[in-house]
Coordinates of C-alpha atoms in Angstrom, one line a residue:
D1 CA -14.8 -3.5 -10.9
Q2 CA -17.0 -1.4 -13.2
L3 CA -14.7 1.6 -12.6
L4 CA -11.6 -0.4 -13.4
K5 CA -13.2 -1.6 -16.7
I6 CA -14.1 2.0 -17.6
M7 CA -10.5 3.2 -16.8
A8 CA -9.1 0.3 -18.9
D9 CA -11.2 1.2 -21.9
R10 CA -10.2 4.8 -21.6
L11 CA -6.6 3.9 -21.3
R12 CA -6.8 1.6 -24.3
D13 CA -8.4 4.4 -26.3
C14 CA -5.4 6.6 -25.5
M15 CA -2.9 4.2 -27.0
R16 CA -1.0 5.1 -30.1
Q17 CA 0.5 2.7 -32.6
G18 CA 3.2 0.6 -31.1
E19 CA 2.1 1.2 -27.5
I20 CA 0.8 -1.4 -25.0
A21 CA -1.4 -1.0 -22.0
S22 CA -1.7 -3.6 -19.2
R23 CA -3.1 -3.9 -15.7
L24 CA -0.5 -4.8 -13.2
G25 CA -3.1 -5.5 -10.4
G26 CA -5.5 -3.7 -8.1
D27 CA -5.9 -0.2 -9.6
E28 CA -2.4 0.0 -11.2
F29 CA -1.9 0.1 -14.9
V30 CA 1.3 0.4 -17.0
V31 CA 1.7 1.8 -20.5
L32 CA 4.7 0.8 -22.6
M33 CA 5.7 3.6 -25.0
E34 CA 8.1 2.6 -27.8
N35 CA 9.8 4.4 -30.7
L36 CA 10.6 7.6 -28.8
V37 CA 13.5 9.7 -30.0
N38 CA 17.0 8.6 -29.1
R39 CA 17.9 11.6 -27.0
P40 CA 16.8 11.0 -23.4
D41 CA 15.8 14.6 -22.7
E42 CA 13.5 14.8 -25.7
A43 CA 12.2 11.2 -25.1
A44 CA 11.3 12.2 -21.6
A45 CA 9.5 15.3 -22.9
Q46 CA 7.6 13.1 -25.4
A47 CA 6.6 10.6 -22.7
M48 CA 5.6 13.4 -20.2
H49 CA 3.4 15.0 -22.9
H50 CA 1.6 11.8 -23.7
A51 CA 1.2 11.0 -20.0
G52 CA -0.4 14.4 -19.5
Q53 CA -2.9 13.5 -22.3
I54 CA -3.7 10.2 -20.6
L55 CA -4.2 11.9 -17.2
A56 CA -6.6 14.3 -18.7
V57 CA -8.7 11.4 -20.1
L58 CA -8.6 9.5 -16.9
R59 CA -9.7 12.5 -14.9
T60 CA -13.0 12.9 -16.8
Q61 CA -16.0 12.2 -14.6
V62 CA -17.4 8.7 -14.5
S63 CA -21.1 7.8 -14.2
L64 CA -21.8 4.7 -12.3
G65 CA -25.3 3.5 -11.1
G66 CA -26.8 6.9 -11.9
S67 CA -24.2 8.8 -9.9
V68 CA -21.3 10.9 -11.1
H69 CA -18.0 10.0 -9.5
E70 CA -14.8 12.0 -9.2
R71 CA -11.4 10.2 -8.6
T72 CA -7.7 11.0 -8.7
S73 CA -5.0 9.4 -10.8
S74 CA -1.3 9.6 -10.4
L75 CA 1.2 8.8 -13.2
G76 CA 4.9 8.0 -13.0
V77 CA 7.1 8.1 -16.1
A78 CA 10.5 6.4 -16.5
L79 CA 12.8 5.8 -19.4
F80 CA 14.6 2.6 -20.2
G81 CA 16.4 0.9 -23.1
Q82 CA 19.8 2.6 -22.8
V83 CA 21.4 -0.2 -20.8
P84 CA 20.5 -3.9 -20.5
E85 CA 18.4 -4.6 -17.4
S86 CA 15.6 -6.8 -16.2
P87 CA 11.9 -5.8 -16.8
A88 CA 11.5 -5.2 -13.0
E89 CA 14.0 -2.3 -12.9
P90 CA 12.1 0.2 -15.0
L91 CA 8.9 -0.8 -13.3
R92 CA 10.5 0.0 -9.9
R93 CA 11.6 3.4 -11.3
V94 CA 8.1 4.2 -12.7
E95 CA 6.5 3.1 -9.4
M96 CA 8.7 5.5 -7.4
A97 CA 7.8 8.3 -9.8
M98 CA 4.1 7.4 -9.3
Y99 CA 4.5 7.6 -5.5
R100 CA 6.1 11.0 -5.9
A101 CA 3.1 12.1 -7.9
K102 CA 0.8 10.9 -5.1
A103 CA 2.9 12.6 -2.5
E104 CA 2.7 15.9 -4.4
G105 CA -1.1 15.9 -4.3
R106 CA -2.3 13.3 -6.9
N107 CA -3.7 14.1 -10.3
R108 CA -0.1 14.7 -11.4
V109 CA 2.5 13.2 -13.7
C110 CA 6.0 12.8 -12.3
L111 CA 9.2 11.9 -14.2
F112 CA 11.7 9.6 -12.5
E113 CA 14.9 11.4 -11.6
P114 CA 18.2 9.7 -10.8
G115 CA 18.0 11.0 -7.2
M116 CA 15.0 8.8 -6.6
Q117 CA 17.1 5.7 -7.1
V118 CA 18.2 6.1 -3.5
Q119 CA 14.6 6.0 -2.4
V120 CA 14.0 3.0 -4.7
S121 CA 16.8 1.1 -3.0
A122 CA 15.6 2.1 0.5
R123 CA 12.1 0.9 -0.4
M124 CA 13.5 -2.4 -1.6
D125 CA 15.5 -2.8 1.6
L126 CA 12.5 -2.0 3.7
D127 CA 10.4 -4.5 1.8
S128 CA 13.0 -7.2 2.4
Q129 CA 13.3 -6.4 6.1
L130 CA 9.5 -6.3 6.7
R131 CA 9.0 -9.6 4.9
E132 CA 11.7 -11.2 7.1
A133 CA 10.1 -9.6 10.2
L134 CA 6.8 -11.2 9.3
R135 CA 8.4 -14.6 8.7
M136 CA 10.4 -14.4 12.0
R137 CA 7.5 -12.9 13.9
R138 CA 9.3 -9.8 14.9
F139 CA 6.2 -7.7 15.7
V140 CA 4.7 -7.1 19.1
L141 CA 1.5 -5.6 20.4
H142 CA 1.4 -2.8 22.9
Y143 CA -1.9 -2.0 24.6
Q144 CA -3.0 1.6 25.1
S145 CA -5.7 2.2 27.8
Q146 CA -9.1 3.4 26.9
V147 CA -10.5 5.5 29.7
D148 CA -14.1 6.7 30.4
E149 CA -15.2 10.1 31.8
H150 CA -14.6 8.8 35.4
G151 CA -11.0 7.7 34.7
H152 CA -11.8 4.0 34.7
V153 CA -10.1 1.8 32.2
F154 CA -12.7 -0.1 30.2
G155 CA -10.6 -1.4 27.3
V156 CA -7.4 -1.1 25.4
E157 CA -6.3 -0.4 21.8
A158 CA -3.9 -2.8 20.3
L159 CA -0.9 -0.9 18.7
V160 CA 1.7 -2.8 16.7
R161 CA 5.4 -2.3 17.0
W162 CA 8.2 -3.7 14.8
N163 CA 10.8 -5.3 17.1
D164 CA 13.8 -5.0 14.8
P165 CA 17.1 -6.6 16.1
V166 CA 19.1 -3.6 15.0
R167 CA 16.8 -0.6 15.4
G168 CA 14.8 -1.9 18.4
L169 CA 11.1 -1.1 18.7
V170 CA 10.1 0.8 15.5
P171 CA 6.8 2.8 15.7
P172 CA 4.0 2.1 13.2
A173 CA 4.4 5.5 11.5
E174 CA 7.7 4.2 10.0
F175 CA 6.3 1.1 8.3
I176 CA 2.5 0.9 8.2
K177 CA 2.1 3.2 5.2
F178 CA 4.6 1.1 3.3
M179 CA 3.0 -2.1 4.2
E180 CA -0.3 -0.9 2.9
E181 CA 1.2 0.2 -0.4
S182 CA 2.9 -3.3 -0.7
S183 CA -0.1 -5.3 0.5
L184 CA 1.9 -6.8 3.4
I185 CA -0.6 -5.1 5.7
V186 CA -3.0 -8.0 5.1
T187 CA -0.6 -10.6 6.5
L188 CA 0.3 -8.3 9.4
G189 CA -3.4 -7.5 10.1
D190 CA -4.2 -11.2 10.3
W191 CA -1.4 -11.7 12.9
V192 CA -2.6 -8.7 14.9
I193 CA -6.1 -10.0 15.2
E194 CA -4.9 -13.4 16.2
R195 CA -2.6 -12.1 18.9
A196 CA -5.2 -9.7 20.2
C197 CA -7.7 -12.6 20.5
E198 CA -5.2 -14.7 22.4
Q199 CA -4.6 -11.8 24.8
L200 CA -8.3 -11.2 25.4
A201 CA -8.7 -15.0 26.2
R202 CA -5.8 -14.8 28.7
W203 CA -7.3 -11.7 30.4
A204 CA -10.7 -13.4 30.6
S205 CA -9.3 -15.8 33.2
R206 CA -8.1 -13.0 35.4
P207 CA -10.8 -11.1 37.4
E208 CA -9.0 -7.8 37.3
F209 CA -8.8 -7.9 33.5
A210 CA -11.9 -9.9 32.5
H211 CA -14.0 -6.7 31.9
L212 CA -11.5 -5.3 29.3
S213 CA -12.2 -5.2 25.6
I214 CA -9.6 -4.8 22.8
A215 CA -9.9 -2.5 19.8
V216 CA -7.9 -3.5 16.7
N217 CA -7.2 -1.2 13.8
V218 CA -8.1 -2.8 10.5
S219 CA -6.6 -1.6 7.2
A220 CA -9.1 -0.8 4.4
M221 CA -7.2 -3.3 2.3
Q222 CA -7.7 -6.0 4.9
F223 CA -11.3 -5.1 5.5
H224 CA -12.2 -5.6 1.8
Q225 CA -10.6 -9.0 1.6
T226 CA -13.1 -11.8 0.7
G227 CA -13.9 -13.8 3.8
F228 CA -12.6 -11.2 6.3
V229 CA -15.5 -11.7 8.6
D230 CA -15.0 -15.5 8.5
Q231 CA -11.3 -15.0 9.3
V232 CA -12.2 -12.9 12.4
I233 CA -14.7 -15.5 13.6
A234 CA -12.1 -18.3 13.0
A235 CA -9.6 -16.4 15.1
L236 CA -12.1 -16.0 17.9
D237 CA -12.8 -19.8 17.8
R238 CA -9.2 -20.8 17.7
T239 CA -8.2 -18.7 20.7
G240 CA -11.4 -19.1 22.7

């Protein structure tokens, strides 16, 4: 929280007349630049230059609790105003440019390009499909054996799969990263813990499986949720 406040102050100090800075949520901020030149190429150059100045300020070391901290920032830039559109559209474009900056190594500024629109549409489609999958409970757990040095199975690791009606079983590499970026991972993580607890309770009544333990991967976003420990305890209580 202290770091976010420091970054907000730095961002506010970077603002020029007619500009607005706002926090969208989490560690994401947005800057609205107005009164750029009317020619898109020159307006983009202006915006990129100012974004570079902002990045330089944000990259400066931060002192917290007597320690000096380094962190990375990724900035996306997108133009708007040439055609009527909802406020959400330019935000989607700038978000895609930001993700490109992250993918290129962070501490970068990336300008939205028309070719990214395909990626924006794909992300929107994936977001819609995953939200429906959560609502329709289209995820399943597979259990990978954990084996000791003698070859004996002592437990399993719960691995989630997306059971899509069109694509079939989709491996986590194709959706987990996106779910973490969109915060859907918290909902999925709660479901995984609940299902794993139910499975563990069923195995407890079978002598050949009663000795097994289940390991569940927890997203950092889920782990930092207020009341996470209480949620796990509640799942254990509900499932026995």
